[in-house]
Coordinates of C-alpha atoms in Angstrom, one line a residue:
M1 CA 124.1 85.1 112.8
S2 CA 124.3 87.4 109.2
L3 CA 124.3 87.0 106.5
T4 CA 125.0 88.5 102.5
R5 CA 121.1 88.2 100.4
V6 CA 122.5 87.5 96.7
D7 CA 119.3 86.7 95.5
Y8 CA 116.9 89.3 96.9
I9 CA 118.4 93.2 96.5
A10 CA 116.0 95.7 97.0
P11 CA 115.7 98.8 94.0
W12 CA 116.8 101.8 94.2
W13 CA 113.5 103.7 94.2
T14 CA 112.9 101.5 97.1
Y15 CA 115.9 103.2 98.8
W16 CA 115.0 106.6 97.3
L17 CA 111.3 106.6 98.1
H18 CA 113.1 105.0 102.3
N19 CA 115.1 108.3 102.7
F20 CA 111.7 110.3 102.9
P21 CA 111.3 112.5 106.3
H22 CA 109.5 110.4 108.0
I23 CA 107.5 113.0 110.4
N24 CA 104.2 112.3 112.7
L25 CA 101.5 115.5 113.2
R26 CA 103.1 117.0 115.9
F27 CA 106.2 117.7 113.4
Q28 CA 108.6 115.3 115.0
P29 CA 110.6 112.7 112.8
I30 CA 110.5 108.9 113.1
D31 CA 112.1 105.7 112.8
K32 CA 112.0 104.5 109.6
S33 CA 111.6 100.3 110.0
F34 CA 108.3 99.2 109.6
Q35 CA 105.6 99.0 112.2
P36 CA 102.3 99.7 110.9
E37 CA 101.8 98.5 113.9
D38 CA 102.9 101.7 115.3
E39 CA 100.6 105.5 115.4
N40 CA 103.5 107.6 114.8
Y41 CA 104.6 105.2 112.2
Q42 CA 101.3 105.2 110.8
Q43 CA 100.8 109.8 111.2
S44 CA 104.0 109.7 109.3
L45 CA 102.3 107.7 106.2
I46 CA 99.7 109.9 107.2
F47 CA 101.6 113.0 107.0
L48 CA 102.5 112.7 103.4
G49 CA 98.9 111.9 102.5
C50 CA 98.2 115.9 104.1
V51 CA 101.4 117.3 102.2
A52 CA 99.8 115.8 99.0
A53 CA 95.4 117.3 100.7
A54 CA 97.9 120.5 101.1
G55 CA 99.1 120.5 97.9
L56 CA 95.4 120.4 96.4
G57 CA 94.6 123.8 98.8
L58 CA 97.7 125.7 97.5
N59 CA 96.5 124.6 93.6
L60 CA 92.2 125.1 94.2
L61 CA 93.8 128.6 95.6
C62 CA 95.8 130.0 92.7
L63 CA 92.1 129.0 90.7
A64 CA 90.4 131.1 92.6
V65 CA 92.8 133.7 92.0
Y66 CA 93.4 133.4 89.0
L67 CA 89.7 133.8 88.2
S68 CA 89.3 136.3 90.0
F69 CA 91.9 138.1 87.5
L70 CA 90.0 136.9 84.9
C71 CA 87.2 138.4 86.2
C72 CA 88.7 142.0 87.7
C73 CA 90.7 142.9 84.9
R74 CA 88.0 143.3 81.6
K75 CA 89.6 143.7 79.0
D76 CA 88.1 145.8 76.3
E77 CA 87.0 143.1 73.0
E78 CA 88.0 144.6 69.8
E79 CA 89.6 142.7 66.8
E80 CA 93.9 143.2 68.0
T81 CA 93.0 141.4 71.1
K82 CA 90.6 138.9 70.0
K83 CA 92.9 137.0 68.1
P84 CA 95.5 136.4 70.8
N85 CA 93.5 135.7 73.7
S86 CA 91.0 133.1 70.9
C87 CA 95.1 130.9 69.8
C88 CA 96.4 131.3 74.1
V89 CA 92.9 129.3 74.3
T90 CA 93.6 127.2 71.6
W91 CA 96.6 126.1 73.0
S92 CA 95.9 125.8 76.4
A93 CA 93.6 123.5 75.1
V94 CA 95.9 121.3 73.8
T95 CA 98.5 121.3 75.7
A96 CA 94.9 120.6 78.7
G97 CA 94.7 117.3 75.7
L98 CA 98.5 116.5 75.2
I99 CA 98.9 116.1 78.9
T100 CA 95.6 114.6 79.9
C101 CA 96.8 112.1 77.2
I102 CA 100.1 111.2 78.1
S103 CA 99.3 110.8 82.1
V104 CA 96.2 108.4 80.9
G105 CA 98.5 106.5 79.1
V106 CA 101.3 106.7 81.9
G107 CA 98.5 105.5 84.7
F108 CA 97.7 102.5 82.3
Y109 CA 100.5 101.2 82.7
G110 CA 101.2 102.7 86.5
N111 CA 98.1 100.1 87.0
S112 CA 98.8 96.7 85.8
E113 CA 102.2 97.0 86.6
T114 CA 101.5 97.9 90.3
N115 CA 98.0 94.9 89.4
D116 CA 101.0 92.9 88.9
G117 CA 103.3 92.8 91.5
V118 CA 100.2 92.3 93.9
Y119 CA 98.9 89.4 91.4
Q120 CA 102.8 87.6 92.1
L121 CA 102.4 88.3 95.5
T122 CA 99.5 86.8 96.2
Y123 CA 99.4 83.8 93.9
S124 CA 103.2 83.0 96.4
L125 CA 100.9 83.1 99.4
Y126 CA 98.6 80.8 98.4
N127 CA 101.8 78.6 97.2
A128 CA 104.2 79.1 100.4
N129 CA 100.0 78.7 101.9
H130 CA 99.7 75.4 99.9
T131 CA 103.0 73.7 101.7
L132 CA 102.6 74.7 104.5
G133 CA 98.8 73.0 104.6
G134 CA 100.8 69.6 102.5
V135 CA 103.0 69.7 105.8
D136 CA 100.3 69.5 108.0
S137 CA 98.5 67.0 106.3
L138 CA 100.6 64.8 105.9
V139 CA 101.8 65.3 110.2
T140 CA 98.8 64.6 110.7
G141 CA 98.1 61.8 108.4
T142 CA 100.8 59.4 109.5
M143 CA 99.9 60.5 113.4
G144 CA 96.9 59.1 112.1
N145 CA 98.5 56.2 110.8
M146 CA 101.0 55.7 114.2
R147 CA 97.9 55.5 116.6
T148 CA 95.0 54.1 115.2
G149 CA 96.2 51.6 112.0
L150 CA 98.7 50.5 113.7
H151 CA 98.3 49.6 117.2
Q152 CA 95.0 47.4 116.0
H153 CA 97.3 45.7 114.0
L154 CA 99.9 45.4 117.3
A155 CA 97.0 43.8 119.6
R156 CA 95.6 41.5 117.4
L157 CA 98.3 39.9 116.6
D158 CA 99.7 40.0 121.0
E159 CA 96.7 37.7 121.0
I160 CA 97.9 35.4 118.1
F161 CA 100.9 36.0 119.8
A162 CA 100.8 35.1 123.4
T163 CA 102.6 32.2 122.7
R164 CA 105.6 32.9 122.0
G165 CA 107.5 35.7 124.0
D166 CA 109.7 36.2 121.7
Y167 CA 107.3 37.6 118.9
V168 CA 105.5 39.9 121.6
Q169 CA 108.6 41.5 122.7
T170 CA 109.5 41.9 118.4
L171 CA 105.4 43.9 118.7
Q172 CA 106.5 45.9 122.3
F173 CA 109.0 47.0 120.5
M174 CA 107.1 47.9 117.2
Q175 CA 105.1 50.3 119.6
Q176 CA 108.5 51.6 120.5
M177 CA 109.6 52.8 117.5
A178 CA 106.2 53.6 116.4
D179 CA 105.9 56.2 119.4
N180 CA 109.4 56.9 119.0
V181 CA 107.8 58.8 115.4
I182 CA 104.8 59.6 116.5
K183 CA 106.9 61.8 118.8
Q184 CA 109.0 62.5 116.7
L185 CA 106.1 64.5 114.3
L186 CA 105.1 66.3 117.5
G187 CA 108.6 67.9 117.3
L188 CA 107.3 69.7 114.8
P189 CA 106.1 72.8 114.6
D190 CA 102.2 73.1 114.1
W191 CA 102.1 75.3 111.0
D192 CA 97.9 75.4 111.0
E193 CA 97.6 78.8 111.9
A194 CA 100.8 80.1 109.8
K195 CA 98.8 78.4 107.2
V196 CA 96.3 81.0 108.6
D197 CA 97.2 82.9 108.5
L198 CA 98.6 83.5 104.9
A199 CA 95.3 82.4 104.3
T200 CA 93.7 85.1 105.0
V201 CA 96.3 87.8 104.3
A202 CA 96.0 86.4 99.8
D203 CA 92.2 86.9 100.2
Q204 CA 92.5 89.7 101.6
T205 CA 94.6 91.2 99.2
A206 CA 93.2 89.9 96.1
N207 CA 89.8 92.0 97.1
I208 CA 91.6 94.5 98.4
E209 CA 93.7 95.0 95.0
Y210 CA 90.4 94.5 93.1
Y211 CA 88.5 96.4 93.7
R212 CA 91.7 99.1 93.9
W213 CA 92.6 98.6 89.9
L214 CA 88.5 99.5 88.8
T215 CA 88.8 102.0 90.7
Y216 CA 92.0 103.4 88.2
L217 CA 90.0 102.6 85.7
L218 CA 86.9 104.1 86.4
L219 CA 89.1 107.1 87.3
L220 CA 91.4 106.8 83.6
I221 CA 88.3 106.3 81.1
L222 CA 86.7 109.5 83.9
D223 CA 89.6 112.0 82.5
L224 CA 89.8 110.1 79.0
V225 CA 86.4 111.2 78.8
I226 CA 86.0 114.2 80.6
C227 CA 89.3 115.7 78.3
L228 CA 87.2 114.9 75.1
L229 CA 83.7 116.9 75.9
A230 CA 85.4 119.6 76.8
C231 CA 87.4 119.7 73.3
L232 CA 84.2 119.5 71.9
G233 CA 82.7 121.4 74.0
L234 CA 85.3 124.2 72.0
A235 CA 84.9 123.0 69.5
K236 CA 80.2 123.6 68.9
Q237 CA 81.4 127.0 71.6
S238 CA 78.6 124.6 73.7
R239 CA 78.2 127.1 77.5
W240 CA 76.6 124.7 79.5
L241 CA 79.2 121.9 78.4
L242 CA 81.6 124.2 79.0
T243 CA 80.4 125.0 82.3
T244 CA 80.0 121.3 82.9
M245 CA 83.2 120.4 82.4
M246 CA 84.3 122.6 83.8
V247 CA 83.1 121.4 87.4
F248 CA 83.7 117.7 86.5
G249 CA 87.4 119.4 86.1
V250 CA 87.1 120.2 89.2
L251 CA 86.0 117.4 91.2
T252 CA 88.6 114.8 88.9
L253 CA 92.0 118.0 90.0
I254 CA 91.0 116.6 93.7
L255 CA 90.5 112.7 92.3
S256 CA 93.0 113.3 91.5
W257 CA 95.7 114.9 94.5
T258 CA 93.6 112.1 96.8
S259 CA 94.9 109.5 94.4
L260 CA 98.4 111.2 94.6
G261 CA 98.4 111.5 98.6
A262 CA 97.1 107.9 99.0
D263 CA 99.7 106.6 96.2
L264 CA 102.4 108.7 97.8
A265 CA 101.6 107.3 101.4
A266 CA 101.4 103.8 100.1
A267 CA 104.7 103.7 97.9
V268 CA 107.0 105.1 101.0
G269 CA 105.1 102.1 103.5
T270 CA 105.9 99.4 100.9
S271 CA 109.1 100.7 100.8
D272 CA 110.8 100.9 103.8
F273 CA 109.3 97.3 103.7
C274 CA 111.1 96.3 100.9
V275 CA 114.2 98.1 102.1
S276 CA 114.6 95.2 105.2
P277 CA 111.5 93.3 104.9
D278 CA 113.3 89.7 106.8
K279 CA 113.4 91.6 109.6
Y280 CA 109.6 92.2 109.6
V281 CA 109.1 88.9 108.1
M282 CA 110.9 87.7 111.5
G283 CA 108.7 89.5 114.4
Q284 CA 105.5 88.8 113.1
T285 CA 106.1 85.3 113.3
K286 CA 107.8 85.4 116.5
G287 CA 105.8 83.4 119.2
I288 CA 104.1 80.9 116.4
I289 CA 107.9 79.5 114.6
T290 CA 111.3 79.6 116.1
A291 CA 113.5 81.8 114.9
D292 CA 115.7 79.5 113.1
I293 CA 113.1 78.0 110.9
V294 CA 112.7 81.5 109.9
H295 CA 116.3 82.2 109.6
Y296 CA 116.0 79.0 107.6
Y297 CA 113.6 80.0 104.8
I298 CA 114.3 83.3 104.4
Y299 CA 117.6 82.7 103.9
C300 CA 118.7 78.9 102.4
N301 CA 122.0 79.4 102.2
Q302 CA 124.1 76.1 101.9
T303 CA 126.3 76.8 105.2
L304 CA 122.5 76.8 107.4
S305 CA 122.1 73.7 108.5
N306 CA 118.2 71.9 107.9
P307 CA 116.4 72.0 111.7
F308 CA 114.3 69.8 110.2
Q309 CA 117.3 67.2 110.2
Q310 CA 117.3 64.7 112.8
P311 CA 113.5 64.3 113.6
L312 CA 113.3 63.4 110.1
T313 CA 116.0 60.9 110.4
I314 CA 114.6 59.3 113.1
F315 CA 111.8 59.5 111.7
Q316 CA 113.4 57.4 108.3
R317 CA 115.3 55.2 110.7
S318 CA 112.3 54.1 112.8
L319 CA 110.6 52.8 110.0
T320 CA 113.2 50.8 108.6
T321 CA 113.5 49.7 111.9
M322 CA 110.1 48.5 112.1
Q323 CA 110.0 47.0 107.8
I324 CA 112.9 44.7 109.2
Q325 CA 110.8 43.6 111.9
I326 CA 107.3 43.1 110.4
Q327 CA 109.6 41.1 107.8
G328 CA 111.7 38.4 109.9
L329 CA 108.1 37.5 111.2
L330 CA 106.7 37.1 107.5
Q331 CA 109.9 34.8 107.2
F332 CA 108.7 33.4 110.9
A333 CA 105.5 32.9 112.1
V334 CA 103.0 33.4 109.4
P335 CA 104.3 29.6 109.4
L336 CA 103.6 29.2 112.9
F337 CA 100.8 31.7 112.6
P338 CA 98.9 31.7 109.4
T339 CA 96.4 33.9 110.8
A340 CA 98.9 36.4 111.4
E341 CA 99.6 37.1 107.8
R342 CA 96.6 39.4 107.4
D343 CA 97.5 42.1 110.2
L344 CA 101.5 41.8 109.1
L345 CA 101.0 42.9 105.6
G346 CA 98.4 45.5 107.0
I347 CA 101.8 46.5 108.6
Q348 CA 103.8 46.4 106.2
H349 CA 101.4 48.4 104.1
L350 CA 101.0 51.0 106.5
L351 CA 105.0 51.8 106.6
N352 CA 105.0 51.6 103.1
S353 CA 102.6 54.2 102.6
S354 CA 104.1 56.4 106.4
E355 CA 108.0 55.9 104.0
A356 CA 106.4 57.5 101.0
S357 CA 104.1 60.2 103.9
L358 CA 108.3 61.0 104.9
H359 CA 109.7 61.3 101.2
Q360 CA 106.4 64.0 101.2
L361 CA 107.3 65.5 103.8
T362 CA 111.0 66.4 103.4
A363 CA 111.2 67.2 100.3
L364 CA 107.3 70.1 101.5
L365 CA 110.5 71.2 104.2
D366 CA 112.9 72.1 102.7
C367 CA 113.8 75.8 102.5
R368 CA 113.7 75.5 99.0
G369 CA 110.3 75.6 98.1
L370 CA 108.9 78.1 100.5
N371 CA 112.4 80.9 100.0
K372 CA 111.3 80.2 96.5
D373 CA 108.2 81.7 97.1
Y374 CA 109.2 83.9 100.0
L375 CA 111.5 85.8 96.7
D376 CA 108.5 85.8 94.8
A377 CA 106.7 87.4 96.9
M378 CA 109.5 90.3 97.4
V379 CA 110.1 90.9 93.5
G380 CA 105.6 91.5 92.7
V381 CA 105.5 94.2 95.7
C382 CA 109.4 95.9 95.4
Y383 CA 109.2 95.7 91.9
D384 CA 106.2 95.7 90.1
G385 CA 104.5 97.1 92.4
V386 CA 105.8 99.7 94.7
E387 CA 107.3 100.6 90.4
G388 CA 103.9 100.8 89.1
V389 CA 102.3 103.3 91.7
L390 CA 105.5 105.2 91.2
Y391 CA 104.0 105.5 88.0
L392 CA 100.5 106.0 89.3
C393 CA 102.2 108.7 91.0
L394 CA 103.3 110.4 88.1
F395 CA 99.7 110.0 86.7
S396 CA 97.7 112.0 88.8
I397 CA 100.8 114.2 89.0
L398 CA 100.1 115.0 85.0
A399 CA 96.2 114.7 85.5
A400 CA 96.7 117.2 88.5
C401 CA 98.6 119.8 85.3
A402 CA 96.4 118.8 82.6
F403 CA 93.1 119.5 84.2
T404 CA 94.8 122.9 86.5
V405 CA 95.5 124.1 82.1
M406 CA 91.6 122.9 81.2
L407 CA 90.1 124.9 84.8
C408 CA 92.6 127.9 83.6
A409 CA 91.5 127.5 79.6
I410 CA 87.9 127.5 80.0
P411 CA 86.5 130.7 82.0
R412 CA 88.3 132.2 78.6
A413 CA 86.7 130.8 76.3
L414 CA 83.2 131.2 78.0
R415 CA 84.2 135.2 77.8
Q416 CA 85.3 134.9 74.2
I417 CA 81.8 133.0 73.3
A418 CA 79.8 135.6 75.3
S419 CA 81.6 138.0 73.3
R420 CA 80.3 136.8 69.9
E421 CA 76.4 136.9 71.2
R422 CA 77.2 141.1 72.9
D423 CA 78.4 141.2 68.6
Y424 CA 75.1 140.1 68.2
D425 CA 73.4 142.0 69.7
D426 CA 74.9 145.5 68.3
I427 CA 73.2 144.1 65.5
D428 CA 70.0 146.3 64.1
E429 CA 67.8 143.4 64.5
E430 CA 64.8 145.0 62.7
D431 CA 67.5 144.4 60.0
P432 CA 65.3 142.0 57.9
F433 CA 68.5 140.1 56.2
N434 CA 70.2 140.0 60.3
P435 CA 70.5 135.9 60.6
R436 CA 69.7 137.0 64.9
A437 CA 66.6 138.4 63.1
R438 CA 66.1 136.1 61.0
R439 CA 66.4 133.5 63.3
I440 CA 63.4 135.6 65.7
G441 CA 61.2 135.7 62.8
S442 CA 60.9 132.9 62.5
Q443 CA 60.5 132.3 65.9
N444 CA 58.3 134.7 66.6
P445 CA 56.1 135.2 62.9
N446 CA 53.5 138.0 64.1
H447 CA 56.9 140.2 65.0
A448 CA 55.8 143.6 64.4
N449 CA 58.9 145.4 63.2
M450 CA 59.0 143.4 60.5
H451 CA 58.2 144.7 56.9
S452 CA 56.4 142.3 54.5
F453 CA 56.9 142.8 50.9
C454 CA 52.8 143.3 51.2
S455 CA 52.0 146.4 52.8
Y456 CA 55.6 147.6 51.4
S457 CA 53.3 148.0 47.6
S458 CA 50.4 148.5 49.9
S459 CA 52.3 151.8 50.7
M460 CA 53.4 152.7 47.6
G461 CA 50.6 152.7 45.5
S462 CA 48.1 155.0 48.4
Q463 CA 51.5 156.8 47.6
N464 CA 51.1 156.9 43.9
S465 CA 47.2 157.0 45.0
L466 CA 48.1 160.8 46.6
H467 CA 50.8 162.5 44.1
P468 CA 50.0 162.9 40.8
P469 CA 51.7 160.4 38.5
A470 CA 55.0 161.8 36.7
P471 CA 56.4 161.6 33.9
A472 CA 57.5 158.8 32.0
V473 CA 61.5 159.3 31.5
S474 CA 64.1 157.2 31.3
N475 CA 66.0 157.5 34.7
P476 CA 63.5 157.9 37.6
P477 CA 63.4 159.3 40.8
M478 CA 66.2 159.4 43.1
S479 CA 63.8 159.4 45.4
E480 CA 61.8 156.2 44.1
Y481 CA 65.6 154.3 43.9
M482 CA 66.5 154.6 47.7
N483 CA 62.8 153.4 48.6
Q484 CA 63.2 150.6 46.7
T485 CA 67.1 150.0 47.3
A486 CA 66.7 150.9 51.3
L487 CA 63.9 148.1 51.2
F488 CA 66.8 145.9 50.5
G489 CA 69.3 146.5 52.6
G490 CA 71.5 147.6 49.9
N491 CA 73.5 150.5 48.3
P492 CA 72.4 153.5 45.8
R493 CA 74.3 152.7 43.6
Y494 CA 73.8 155.8 40.9
E495 CA 75.2 154.2 38.0
N496 CA 73.4 151.6 37.6
V497 CA 69.7 153.5 37.8
P498 CA 68.4 153.0 34.2
L499 CA 68.1 149.3 35.3
I500 CA 65.7 150.0 38.0
G501 CA 63.2 150.8 34.7
R502 CA 63.5 148.0 33.1
G503 CA 62.0 145.8 36.6
S504 CA 65.2 144.3 36.8
P505 CA 67.1 143.7 40.3
P506 CA 69.1 145.3 40.8
P507 CA 72.8 145.6 40.0
S508 CA 74.3 145.1 43.5
I509 CA 72.9 141.9 43.9
Y510 CA 74.5 140.1 41.2
S511 CA 78.1 142.5 42.3
Q512 CA 78.2 141.4 45.8
P513 CA 81.2 139.3 47.3
Y514 CA 79.7 137.2 49.5
R515 CA 76.3 134.7 48.3
N516 CA 72.6 136.1 47.7
P517 CA 70.6 136.9 50.5
Y518 CA 67.6 137.2 48.1
S519 CA 64.9 133.7 48.4
P520 CA 63.4 133.0 44.7
T521 CA 60.3 134.4 46.4
M522 CA 62.0 137.2 47.5
R523 CA 62.4 137.8 43.5
A524 CA 59.1 137.3 42.2
T525 CA 57.7 139.6 44.9
Y526 CA 60.0 141.9 43.5
L527 CA 59.5 141.7 40.1
S528 CA 55.7 141.2 39.5
M529 CA 55.6 144.8 42.3
T530 CA 58.4 146.7 39.4
E531 CA 56.3 145.4 36.7
E532 CA 52.4 146.5 38.3
Q533 CA 54.9 150.0 38.7
S534 CA 55.8 150.1 35.6
R535 CA 51.9 149.5 33.6
H536 CA 50.8 152.6 36.6
F537 CA 53.5 155.1 35.0
G538 CA 52.8 153.5 31.5
S539 CA 49.3 154.4 31.6
D540 CA 49.7 157.9 32.9
F541 CA 51.9 158.9 31.2
Q542 CA 49.2 158.1 28.0
A543 CA 46.9 160.5 29.5

């Protein structure tokens, strides 16, 4: 009997994913029905993973071609070309950072949605398992009471009422009713195997989901950390940090494409199940539970009759008949046989407990409880679960794009850093005011090319001893000024020559727009040297 489902409607994205081409590894189209045990169906899901692997290979090939082009086609490092390249690297880093942040946000949402859907599935499975366990416990307990407790009471009453044939016939009739109750209970399906299967599925699903959730959480954190460290390396212009992040970027790119293939296969397979879950459930329960019972619980329609109605009705009538017989014996047999009262009250208590178990069993066997668990499981898997997996697919795509842009920007940044270092190498290292030379001098104080002021003053003293002193004039010779200005790396300024004779430092120190590079020690050494020269020139002039 075909019925239209009104309680569960598969979402549109499951139909969209269900329409994906299902092709095995021999490139043959196969049936789209959910058949996880079929080898061809398994190959169709593996084929989707191979498509993601092909995308990874194409991505890596494009990156290799780009890096080869970048290494082979080197342009001249000019000022006009440096600024656009730097701007390109900056905007590439900003774009990669924004895409990474968006992808991480999408990934967190998708991971949470998938976890919620799987949690709802396992919760529904545990509830259904609890219901089936309750049914099995009630049936087993009632059958045990009828077989042991009632049989013992009837055996003792048979001995007590041995002299009364009518009472013995009543006891025999009660034994027939108890056997009838046991027969009806044996006619109920054995839920023990189904209960074990549900518990196993729920436990395995919960364990797999925990590790899946934890893996994606670590992947999201890894993506965010790599992006932040790459931005830090660009800001600090650290070559080793950028190189390390480039290696991790390639690793994360591979993980992103791998997760995309796994998520796509899982989404398509789950959608195949969500489009027609009833067919798969009925196929899995075949041989364990009859089709009419499964149909009753799956659809739970008012037009469907309860397959347990007849055995439960016979159970109820048998208990009612037995209770009527016990009431009669308590009324008429106890005055004659006082010792029978204890067993009769025991049977009455047993029948009352059996009737309470009957009411609980009727409620548990009703379709509404298990049907609600079934619908909750379908909603959790097909709505939250598949939707979350789709968001994880989007996260993988965005992360792959972000790290592709990052892997394109990092080599350009490394080239710019290397270009700046070559520019520093072009500067004269013998210049005492070159920052690079000053750095080298601090590391190697015995550098032969660095001249101290003491050696310079001694050389000047030797030169003065060899040549006769010049007469003292207001304007000193130009060669003297050139030697002094060459010491400080400045250019000769003829209009400031008279200042040198007064022992003042070159005015270019104060007229330059940049920061004064002379330290207090250097300035004091220069002043002492000029004062000594002035005294020497004055004494020679007087002589």
